Amino acid sequence: MTRAYLVTVALFALAFSFSYAYDPSPLQDFCVALNNSSDSVVFFNGKVCKDPKLATADDFYFAGLNIAGNTENILGANFTPAIIPGLNTLGLIVGRGDFAPNGQAPPHIHPRASETIVVLEGTLYVGFVTSNPDNRLFTKVLNKGDVFVIPIGLIHFAFNVGKTNAVVIYSQSSQNPGVVVIANTIFGSNPPINPDVLTNAFQLEKNVVEHLQKIF
Amino acid sequence: MTRAYLVTVALFALAFSFSYAYDPSPLQDFCVALNNSSDSVVFFNGKVCKDPKLATADDFYFAGLNIAGNTENILGANFTPAIIPGLNTLGLIVGRGDFAPNGQAPPHIHPRASETIVVLEGTLYVGFVTSNPDNRLFTKVLNKGDVFVIPIGLIHFAFNVGKTNAVVIYSQSSQNPGVVVIANTIFGSNPPINPDVLTNAFQLEKNVVEHLQKIF
Amino acid sequence: MTRAYLVTVALFALAFSFSYAYDPSPLQDFCVALNNSSDSVVFFNGKVCKDPKLATADDFYFAGLNIAGNTENILGANFTPAIIPGLNTLGLIVGRGDFAPNGQAPPHIHPRASETIVVLEGTLYVGFVTSNPDNRLFTKVLNKGDVFVIPIGLIHFAFNVGKTNAVVIYSQSSQNPGVVVIANTIFGSNPPINPDVLTNAFQLEKNVVEHLQKIF
Amino acid sequence: MTRAYLVTVALFALAFSFSYAYDPSPLQDFCVALNNSSDSVVFFNGKVCKDPKLATADDFYFAGLNIAGNTENILGANFTPAIIPGLNTLGLIVGRGDFAPNGQAPPHIHPRASETIVVLEGTLYVGFVTSNPDNRLFTKVLNKGDVFVIPIGLIHFAFNVGKTNAVVIYSQSSQNPGVVVIANTIFGSNPPINPDVLTNAFQLEKNVVEHLQKIF
Amino acid sequence: MTRAYLVTVALFALAFSFSYAYDPSPLQDFCVALNNSSDSVVFFNGKVCKDPKLATADDFYFAGLNIAGNTENILGANFTPAIIPGLNTLGLIVGRGDFAPNGQAPPHIHPRASETIVVLEGTLYVGFVTSNPDNRLFTKVLNKGDVFVIPIGLIHFAFNVGKTNAVVIYSQSSQNPGVVVIANTIFGSNPPINPDVLTNAFQLEKNVVEHLQKIF
Amino acid sequence: MTRAYLVTVALFALAFSFSYAYDPSPLQDFCVALNNSSDSVVFFNGKVCKDPKLATADDFYFAGLNIAGNTENILGANFTPAIIPGLNTLGLIVGRGDFAPNGQAPPHIHPRASETIVVLEGTLYVGFVTSNPDNRLFTKVLNKGDVFVIPIGLIHFAFNVGKTNAVVIYSQSSQNPGVVVIANTIFGSNPPINPDVLTNAFQLEKNVVEHLQKIF
């Protein structure tokens, strides 16, 4: 079983709620998404909503962010977004992240949202890197009660440098931030990127690139 | 000491971080606010930023959301926003809410943000009311790990119906959501609203209105 | 017949044109709404439009703002929006307000628009209150030809303090401003808000709250 | 005295309030412009505001839309915008238009706003033309109480076809709609456009073009 | 065969890709338009997209901007937009313009986009005029490798003042800029604008106006 | 001399025009940036502009996109943006890219813009990868006259697979797209990212990671 597959599984809950949503200003009190899957029959820049007359409090409710996610995967981490149909059009999402010791959110970018991280338990080494040409690294080691901000579109990561599990509540400024995990996007794309591009770009031996493309 | 004064104090930390900020798309990697006070010498639709070359990781960092706020006030509740200069231009804010038993966030509106509430401890009765003409009430009793969504611009409230303190992490889709607490905006404005308007609007005896205007 | 019902009727014309529309930039010359009712079969963040080839001048036209609205209702006021399908996507609406002596637009909020009021006849006491913690009241007594501005999301009101009818033309910066009338949203919601929340928030005797919930 | 000069004078009040303002979402309760002139020392995409603590009700107030504008000019029309510093950041403006018999608002475009026209008195022939390739003309003859909508960015005009003065209240979905009057922009630019461009574009004799460039 | 017909044909390729699209932020990776024609069965502020799972690289691809457009038309110019379904929701379009000697893009406005022009071959006289009351003309004669910027909503033109064909690559900040060509919008609308309006606005003899309305 | 330094130099012209600008709707005809450097004394979400009365046609003009950039650098490529102060607030930028045989634009992301590429000469292998969990690769081999679209926020690359130089005109839907080159952001940040994070994320031997951090 390839790493790419495992990472995909580990990220699927995260990605699932991010399919084909949108963030304009809400232009009615609410617009509860008919469903959060991508099994829609009509696609446009957003989601079909249910008749507002049929909306209920349950459409704005989610239970279970107190439950630890399973971190027994290649990342040693798990992300549980609060998938709530009522968030449709509201430009916001919240979720829980769990990190086993040495577990991590590998370097990634959210193309459509800034993010805040609130640490509930444990110790995380977090950071982001600015764009070219400076590529400055901003990092902090976060403990319980600490908050860190990740600006939209910048590469960032989190790494559990503590001896215990780490738990965070993350918030993002979009209902559909999207996630581009660098390593498996670069080395695990389907189909693979021409190895010549990557050997050149990353200054790696071709056999190393091909090895990475195999495992991701 | 009037209730209005106490409520103002209780809400001041919340309001402090909400002065004269703004939420367009960030158009550089970040734009760290020079300060979060309203003591600026120049005012426009947003905030003056520090030279990006001088930004540090501390500008994106806040400590202390693990510390309970003091709920010994008229609301029996306390709100601690994570005041972070780096949030300037990023369209997001996060904070902690504490509720003593029977403590509450009285009916209020955020003019510039939708909100999510994640319950870390305790039991909260939360709800919002839709706009006219339906004025439908959507409510839930939330326990640990539950999440609820408040659409932008609608009246909502939270009430601790449990026997223990309740703690929440709230997130809002603006760096400057603003807060309009109905009771002390209506009855505690400075100067007071003409009582004839309120007696008529709320169908209250004039002496009741004037009493409310005294205490708020 | 309850007051809530009467207010609902008085506000219905106002609310009718406000169902499920939206305000992004128009991205074609126009997008004439198929209808302005909420009887749509598809719901999303906006409205279905008619084939632009079938649009006519009548889709951009409304007649009757010269006709006084009936103010024989609990508010002593009446609001007549110009319901025009061609306004769909254009971020603007205009209407007429009539106020009998002592008639009023009770304290309310438009979650999605700023507003201008132009007085054509009579004398109105108008005002708005800023958000917490200041809650400053800004008021003016307006006469014929006077204009006043209400910023988006703030509580405001208008009261006919003259001896004759007052007439205004109001404009709002959204096709769907929405209206949250404080009194009947707080006391007239369906179902009612738990009275404990309101007694605490408004410092009213429980029997007063329950009385208000009965009449609204 | 050239026609261009007269038109400029006739349009100046209209244009005056349109200098260098902007329309993002307001991100504080309000941001009252320090002044409405273009005599600012700092320029950016919007206006410098006064300290919000110093704002007064007068900043949101304008008097005089009941006063007829002087239509003794080349257009036979006059436009009086309600210049209100408090409109800064609120995305809305309102004004009065006066038309003598045969007076007109010549074909023009507002680059940054849609518009509604409410007729208070008289009879106006109004219309707009859609973009290429259809160039469909939509027109109506409006009488007292009629409303017409002009979508953003389309050429439109109004012509008093009645025997009496016509008066309208216009509203626009921007604090700074801008106005491009076709005839004096094309033929009255400073310096003039190369006549070869215009003879070719408008299929006019060169001497006709040069004559038009002289009078505009 | 009228000039209006020829201009319409000359502009049709340009206009074809401009029907009923929109420019909010993309809120998924992409939203490939099902088609670029206006033969949709559903209309709203944007376009129906294909199932993202079915998108292919061809949806983001266009061939042929190296091919000169046919300038044997009344304009002596031809515009070839790169019609790409994958541009839907991305707020950008690019195309090629060809100008025979003395060929031109007559004075026009793009209601929904700013524009850049890069000259690949030849010599163009380009310019734009600011809004009222200044109506300042900004012009340049562009040669190979020169770039010029046209702000959104302003009247602009390009004229081949060289002895050879001119070729440009133009880019616009909208997927659907729209084009309002002044001359055939004013004189070639369908139905025609009342000649009294135009004689008055353009200070032309009525027979000249009627002649222009015939040829456009 | 490290590769990171060379890449920085190669990207500097690209990055230079991207400092601290912004993309709201323009709210006046134009707002010409006082300068394009980052040597401003005031910083906010955008740029200070010059007095519009002092703007000239040169502020909207750039010369030299016909001149090939120097590709004798580590990328074998060079990017020349058209740095034009008048683009400030217009949401658009255009530039020229040169690629020597085997030259490339290594995998990178533009956090704030979508992009179109028009090939003027040569043969380029271009592609982008969708976000998680699919990570689908979309690629094309482009020849003269071909156009390809890159959606905002996705990793993309271009590689000259021909035997001759390749030349492109690129357009982006922001005045300040920003550029995050994956390899030198991940391995060349300043200071370096903790190697443990990268070994884990990229499944590379620690010595390989440290080697990469040395050369980037």
Coordinates of N, CA, C and O in Angstrom, one line a residue, chain A residues 26 29-30 52-67 82 84 86-87 89-94 114-116 118-120 128-132 134 136 138-152 154 169-173, chain B residues 26 29-30 52-67 82 84 86-87 89-94 114-116 118-120 128-132 134 136 138-152 154 169-173:
Chain A
P26 N -22.8 36.1 2.2 CA -24.1 35.5 2.2 C -25.2 36.5 1.8 O -25.1 37.7 2.3
D29 N -30.3 35.2 4.8 CA -29.9 34.8 6.2 C -29.0 33.7 6.2 O -28.0 33.6 6.9
F30 N -29.3 32.6 5.4 CA -28.4 31.5 5.2 C -28.8 30.7 4.0 O -29.8 31.0 3.3
P52 N -35.0 27.2 2.2 CA -34.8 27.8 3.6 C -36.0 27.4 4.5 O -35.7 27.3 5.7
K53 N -37.1 27.3 4.0 CA -38.3 27.0 4.9 C -38.1 25.6 5.6 O -38.7 25.3 6.6
L54 N -37.2 24.8 5.0 CA -37.0 23.4 5.5 C -35.8 23.3 6.4 O -35.4 22.2 6.9
A55 N -35.0 24.4 6.6 CA -33.8 24.4 7.4 C -34.2 24.2 8.8 O -35.2 24.6 9.3
T56 N -33.3 23.4 9.5 CA -33.5 23.2 11.0 C -32.2 23.5 11.7 O -31.1 23.6 11.1
A57 N -32.3 23.5 13.1 CA -31.1 23.8 13.9 C -30.0 22.8 13.6 O -28.8 23.1 13.7
D58 N -30.4 21.5 13.3 CA -29.4 20.5 13.0 C -28.5 20.9 11.8 O -27.4 20.4 11.7
D59 N -29.0 21.7 10.9 CA -28.2 22.1 9.7 C -27.1 23.0 10.1 O -26.2 23.3 9.3
F60 N -27.1 23.5 11.4 CA -26.0 24.4 11.8 C -25.2 23.8 13.0 O -24.5 24.5 13.7
Y61 N -25.3 22.5 13.1 CA -24.8 21.8 14.3 C -23.9 20.7 13.9 O -24.1 20.0 12.8
F62 N -22.9 20.4 14.7 CA -22.0 19.3 14.5 C -21.5 18.8 15.9 O -21.3 19.6 16.8
A63 N -21.4 17.5 16.0 CA -21.0 16.9 17.3 C -19.7 16.1 17.1 O -19.6 15.5 16.1
G64 N -18.9 16.1 18.1 CA -17.7 15.2 18.1 C -16.3 15.8 18.0 O -15.4 15.0 18.0
L65 N -16.2 17.1 18.1 CA -14.8 17.6 18.1 C -14.1 17.3 19.4 O -12.9 17.6 19.5
N66 N -14.8 16.7 20.4 CA -14.1 16.3 21.6 C -13.4 14.9 21.4 O -12.7 14.5 22.3
I67 N -13.7 14.3 20.3 CA -13.2 12.9 20.1 C -11.9 13.0 19.3 O -11.8 13.6 18.3
A82 N -15.3 20.3 11.0 CA -16.7 20.2 11.4 C -17.5 20.5 10.2 O -17.7 21.6 9.7
I84 N -20.5 21.1 8.3 CA -21.8 21.6 8.7 C -22.4 22.3 7.4 O -21.9 23.3 6.9
G86 N -24.8 24.2 7.1 CA -25.2 25.6 7.3 C -24.0 26.6 7.1 O -24.2 27.8 7.1
L87 N -22.8 26.1 7.1 CA -21.6 26.9 6.8 C -21.6 27.4 5.4 O -20.9 28.4 5.1
T89 N -21.8 29.4 2.3 CA -21.9 30.9 2.1 C -21.4 31.7 3.2 O -21.4 33.0 3.1
L90 N -21.0 31.1 4.3 CA -20.6 31.9 5.5 C -19.1 32.2 5.7 O -18.7 32.9 6.6
G91 N -18.3 31.7 4.8 CA -16.9 32.1 4.7 C -16.1 31.7 6.0 O -15.2 32.5 6.4
L92 N -16.3 30.5 6.5 CA -15.7 30.1 7.8 C -15.7 28.6 7.9 O -16.7 28.0 7.4
I93 N -14.7 28.0 8.5 CA -14.8 26.6 8.8 C -13.9 26.4 10.1 O -13.0 27.2 10.3
V94 N -14.2 25.4 10.9 CA -13.4 25.1 12.1 C -13.3 23.6 12.2 O -14.1 22.8 11.6
S114 N -6.9 32.0 5.2 CA -5.9 32.2 6.3 C -6.4 31.3 7.4 O -7.5 30.8 7.4
E115 N -5.5 31.1 8.4 CA -5.8 30.1 9.4 C -5.3 30.5 10.8 O -4.3 31.2 10.9
T116 N -6.1 30.2 11.8 CA -5.6 30.3 13.2 C -5.6 29.0 13.8 O -6.4 28.1 13.5
V118 N -5.3 27.1 17.6 CA -5.4 27.2 19.1 C -4.9 25.9 19.6 O -5.6 24.9 19.3
V119 N -3.9 25.9 20.5 CA -3.4 24.6 21.0 C -4.2 24.3 22.3 O -4.2 25.1 23.2
L120 N -4.8 23.1 22.3 CA -5.5 22.7 23.5 C -4.7 21.9 24.4 O -4.8 21.9 25.7
F128 N 5.6 29.2 9.1 CA 5.3 29.5 7.7 C 6.4 30.2 7.0 O 7.3 30.8 7.7
V129 N 6.5 30.2 5.7 CA 7.6 30.8 4.9 C 7.0 31.8 4.0 O 6.0 31.6 3.3
T130 N 7.6 33.0 3.9 CA 7.0 34.1 3.1 C 7.4 33.8 1.6 O 8.2 32.9 1.3
S131 N 6.8 34.5 0.7 CA 7.0 34.3 -0.7 C 8.3 34.8 -1.2 O 9.1 35.4 -0.4
N132 N 8.7 34.5 -2.5 CA 9.9 35.0 -3.0 C 10.0 36.5 -3.1 O 8.9 37.1 -3.2
D134 N 12.2 36.7 -0.5 CA 12.8 36.6 0.8 C 12.7 35.2 1.4 O 13.7 34.8 2.1
R136 N 11.4 34.2 4.0 CA 11.7 34.2 5.5 C 10.8 33.1 6.2 O 9.6 33.0 5.9
F138 N 9.0 32.0 9.6 CA 8.5 32.5 10.9 C 8.1 31.3 11.7 O 7.2 30.5 11.2
T139 N 8.7 31.0 12.9 CA 8.3 29.8 13.6 C 8.0 30.2 15.1 O 8.6 31.2 15.6
K140 N 7.3 29.3 15.7 CA 7.0 29.4 17.2 C 6.9 27.9 17.7 O 6.4 27.1 16.9
V141 N 7.3 27.7 18.9 CA 6.9 26.5 19.6 C 5.7 26.8 20.5 O 5.8 27.7 21.3
L142 N 4.6 26.2 20.2 CA 3.3 26.5 20.8 C 3.0 25.5 21.9 O 3.2 24.3 21.8
N143 N 2.5 26.1 23.1 CA 2.0 25.2 24.1 C 0.6 25.5 24.4 O 0.0 26.4 23.7
K144 N 0.0 24.8 25.4 CA -1.4 24.9 25.7 C -1.8 26.4 25.8 O -1.2 27.2 26.5
G145 N -2.9 26.8 25.1 CA -3.4 28.1 25.1 C -2.8 29.1 24.2 O -3.2 30.2 24.0
D146 N -1.8 28.6 23.5 CA -1.1 29.5 22.5 C -1.9 29.5 21.2 O -2.5 28.5 20.8
V147 N -1.8 30.7 20.5 CA -2.5 30.8 19.2 C -1.4 31.3 18.2 O -0.5 32.0 18.5
F148 N -1.5 30.7 16.9 CA -0.6 31.2 15.9 C -1.5 31.4 14.6 O -2.5 30.8 14.4
V149 N -1.0 32.4 13.8 CA -1.7 32.8 12.6 C -0.9 32.4 11.3 O 0.3 32.6 11.3
I150 N -1.6 31.8 10.3 CA -1.0 31.5 9.1 C -1.7 32.3 8.0 O -2.8 32.1 7.7
P151 N -0.9 33.2 7.3 CA -1.5 34.0 6.3 C -1.9 33.1 5.0 O -1.2 32.1 4.8
I152 N -2.9 33.5 4.3 CA -3.4 32.8 3.2 C -2.3 32.6 2.1 O -1.5 33.5 1.9
L154 N 0.4 30.8 2.0 CA 1.8 30.6 2.3 C 2.1 29.2 2.8 O 1.2 28.6 3.4
I169 N -7.5 23.3 17.9 CA -8.7 23.7 17.1 C -8.2 24.7 16.1 O -7.5 25.7 16.4
Y170 N -8.5 24.4 14.8 CA -8.1 25.3 13.7 C -9.3 26.0 13.1 O -10.4 25.4 13.1
S171 N -9.1 27.2 12.7 CA -10.2 28.0 12.1 C -9.6 28.5 10.8 O -8.5 28.9 10.7
Q172 N -10.5 28.6 9.8 CA -10.0 29.1 8.5 C -11.1 30.0 7.9 O -12.3 29.9 8.1
S173 N -10.6 31.0 7.2 CA -11.4 32.1 6.7 C -12.1 31.8 5.4 O -12.3 32.7 4.5
Chain B
P26 N -6.1 40.1 1.6 CA -4.8 40.5 1.9 C -4.1 40.6 0.5 O -4.3 39.8 -0.3
D29 N 1.9 39.3 1.4 CA 1.9 38.1 2.3 C 1.2 38.4 3.6 O 0.4 37.6 4.1
F30 N 1.5 39.6 4.2 CA 0.8 40.0 5.4 C 1.0 41.5 5.6 O 1.7 42.1 4.8
P52 N 7.1 45.5 6.6 CA 7.1 44.0 6.6 C 8.5 43.5 6.9 O 8.6 42.4 7.5
K53 N 9.5 44.2 6.6 CA 10.9 43.7 6.9 C 11.1 43.6 8.4 O 12.0 42.9 8.8
L54 N 10.3 44.3 9.2 CA 10.4 44.3 10.6 C 9.5 43.3 11.3 O 9.5 43.2 12.6
A55 N 8.7 42.6 10.6 CA 7.7 41.7 11.2 C 8.4 40.5 11.8 O 9.5 40.1 11.3
T56 N 7.9 40.0 12.9 CA 8.5 38.8 13.5 C 7.4 37.8 13.8 O 6.3 38.1 13.8
A57 N 7.9 36.6 14.2 CA 6.9 35.6 14.6 C 6.0 36.0 15.7 O 4.8 35.6 15.7
D58 N 6.5 36.8 16.6 CA 5.6 37.3 17.7 C 4.4 38.1 17.2 O 3.4 38.2 17.9
D59 N 4.5 38.7 16.0 CA 3.4 39.4 15.5 C 2.2 38.5 15.1 O 1.1 39.0 14.8
F60 N 2.5 37.2 15.0 CA 1.5 36.3 14.6 C 1.1 35.3 15.7 O 0.4 34.3 15.5
Y61 N 1.5 35.7 17.0 CA 1.4 34.9 18.1 C 0.6 35.5 19.3 O 0.7 36.7 19.5
F62 N -0.1 34.7 20.0 CA -0.8 35.1 21.2 C -0.8 34.0 22.2 O -0.9 32.8 21.8
A63 N -0.6 34.3 23.5 CA -0.6 33.3 24.5 C -1.7 33.6 25.5 O -2.0 34.7 25.8
G64 N -2.3 32.5 26.1 CA -3.2 32.7 27.2 C -4.7 32.3 27.0 O -5.5 32.5 27.9
L65 N -5.0 31.7 25.9 CA -6.4 31.2 25.7 C -6.7 30.0 26.6 O -7.9 29.6 26.7
N66 N -5.7 29.5 27.3 CA -6.0 28.4 28.3 C -6.4 29.0 29.6 O -6.8 28.3 30.5
I67 N -6.3 30.3 29.8 CA -6.6 31.0 31.1 C -8.1 31.4 31.1 O -8.6 32.1 30.2
A82 N -8.2 36.7 20.9 CA -6.8 36.6 20.7 C -6.4 37.8 19.8 O -6.5 37.8 18.6
I84 N -4.1 39.8 17.9 CA -2.9 39.5 17.2 C -2.7 40.5 16.0 O -3.5 40.5 15.1
G86 N -0.9 40.5 13.5 CA -0.7 39.8 12.2 C -2.0 39.4 11.6 O -2.1 39.0 10.4
L87 N -3.1 39.4 12.4 CA -4.4 39.1 11.8 C -4.9 40.2 10.9 O -5.9 40.0 10.1
T89 N -5.9 42.3 8.0 CA -6.1 42.0 6.6 C -6.4 40.5 6.3 O -6.7 40.1 5.2
L90 N -6.4 39.6 7.3 CA -6.6 38.2 7.1 C -8.1 37.7 7.3 O -8.4 36.5 7.1
G91 N -9.0 38.6 7.7 CA -10.4 38.2 7.7 C -10.8 37.1 8.6 O -11.6 36.3 8.3
L92 N -10.2 37.1 9.8 CA -10.4 36.0 10.7 C -10.0 36.5 12.1 O -9.1 37.3 12.3
I93 N -10.8 36.0 13.1 CA -10.4 36.2 14.5 C -10.9 35.0 15.3 O -11.8 34.3 14.9
V94 N -10.2 34.7 16.4 CA -10.6 33.6 17.3 C -10.5 34.1 18.7 O -9.7 35.0 19.0
S114 N -19.8 36.1 10.4 CA -20.4 34.9 10.9 C -19.6 34.3 12.0 O -18.4 34.7 12.1
E115 N -20.1 33.3 12.7 CA -19.4 32.8 13.9 C -19.6 31.3 14.0 O -20.6 30.8 13.7
T116 N -18.5 30.6 14.5 CA -18.6 29.2 14.9 C -18.3 29.2 16.4 O -17.4 29.9 16.9
V118 N -17.2 26.4 19.4 CA -16.8 25.0 19.8 C -16.9 24.9 21.3 O -16.2 25.7 22.0
V119 N -17.6 24.0 21.9 CA -17.7 23.9 23.3 C -16.6 23.0 23.8 O -16.5 21.8 23.4
L120 N -15.8 23.5 24.7 CA -14.7 22.7 25.3 C -15.2 22.1 26.6 O -14.8 21.0 27.0
F128 N -30.2 31.4 17.5 CA -30.3 32.7 16.7 C -31.7 32.7 16.1 O -32.4 31.7 16.0
V129 N -32.1 34.0 15.7 CA -33.4 34.2 15.2 C -33.2 34.8 13.8 O -32.4 35.7 13.5
T130 N -34.0 34.3 12.8 CA -33.9 34.8 11.4 C -34.6 36.2 11.3 O -35.3 36.6 12.2
S131 N -34.3 36.8 10.2 CA -34.9 38.2 10.0 C -36.4 38.1 9.7 O -37.0 37.1 9.6
N132 N -37.0 39.3 9.6 CA -38.4 39.4 9.3 C -38.7 38.9 7.9 O -37.8 39.0 7.1
D134 N -40.2 36.1 9.2 CA -40.4 34.8 9.8 C -40.0 34.8 11.3 O -40.6 34.2 12.1
R136 N -37.8 33.1 12.8 CA -37.7 31.7 13.3 C -36.5 31.6 14.3 O -35.5 32.1 14.0
F138 N -33.8 29.3 16.0 CA -33.0 28.0 15.8 C -32.2 27.8 17.1 O -31.4 28.7 17.4
T139 N -32.4 26.8 17.8 CA -31.6 26.6 19.1 C -31.1 25.2 19.2 O -31.6 24.2 18.6
K140 N -30.1 25.1 20.0 CA -29.5 23.8 20.4 C -29.0 23.9 21.8 O -28.6 25.0 22.2
V141 N -29.0 22.8 22.5 CA -28.2 22.7 23.8 C -26.9 22.0 23.4 O -26.9 20.9 22.9
L142 N -25.8 22.7 23.6 CA -24.5 22.2 23.2 C -23.7 21.6 24.4 O -23.7 22.2 25.5
N143 N -23.1 20.5 24.2 CA -22.2 19.9 25.2 C -20.8 19.8 24.6 O -20.5 20.2 23.5
K144 N -19.9 19.3 25.5 CA -18.5 19.2 25.1 C -18.3 18.6 23.7 O -18.8 17.6 23.4
G145 N -17.6 19.3 22.8 CA -17.3 18.8 21.5 C -18.3 19.2 20.4 O -18.1 19.0 19.3
D146 N -19.4 19.9 20.9 CA -20.4 20.3 19.9 C -20.0 21.6 19.3 O -19.3 22.5 19.9
V147 N -20.5 21.8 18.1 CA -20.2 23.1 17.3 C -21.5 23.6 16.8 O -22.4 22.9 16.5
F148 N -21.6 25.0 16.9 CA -22.8 25.6 16.3 C -22.4 26.8 15.5 O -21.4 27.4 15.7
V149 N -23.2 27.1 14.5 CA -22.9 28.2 13.5 C -23.9 29.3 13.7 O -25.1 29.1 13.8
I150 N -23.4 30.6 13.7 CA -24.3 31.7 13.7 C -24.1 32.5 12.4 O -23.0 33.1 12.2
P151 N -25.1 32.6 11.6 CA -24.9 33.4 10.3 C -24.8 34.9 10.6 O -25.3 35.4 11.6
I152 N -24.0 35.6 9.8 CA -23.7 37.0 9.9 C -25.0 37.8 10.1 O -26.0 37.5 9.4
L154 N -27.4 38.1 12.3 CA -28.6 37.7 13.0 C -28.4 37.8 14.5 O -27.3 37.5 15.0
I169 N -14.4 28.0 22.4 CA -13.6 28.7 21.5 C -14.5 29.2 20.3 O -15.2 28.4 19.7
Y170 N -14.5 30.5 20.1 CA -15.3 31.1 19.0 C -14.4 31.6 17.9 O -13.3 32.0 18.2
S171 N -14.9 31.4 16.7 CA -14.2 31.9 15.5 C -15.1 32.8 14.7 O -16.3 32.5 14.7
Q172 N -14.6 33.9 14.1 CA -15.4 34.8 13.4 C -14.8 35.1 12.0 O -13.6 35.2 12.0
S173 N -15.6 35.3 11.0 CA -15.1 35.5 9.7 C -14.7 36.9 9.3 O -14.9 37.4 8.2

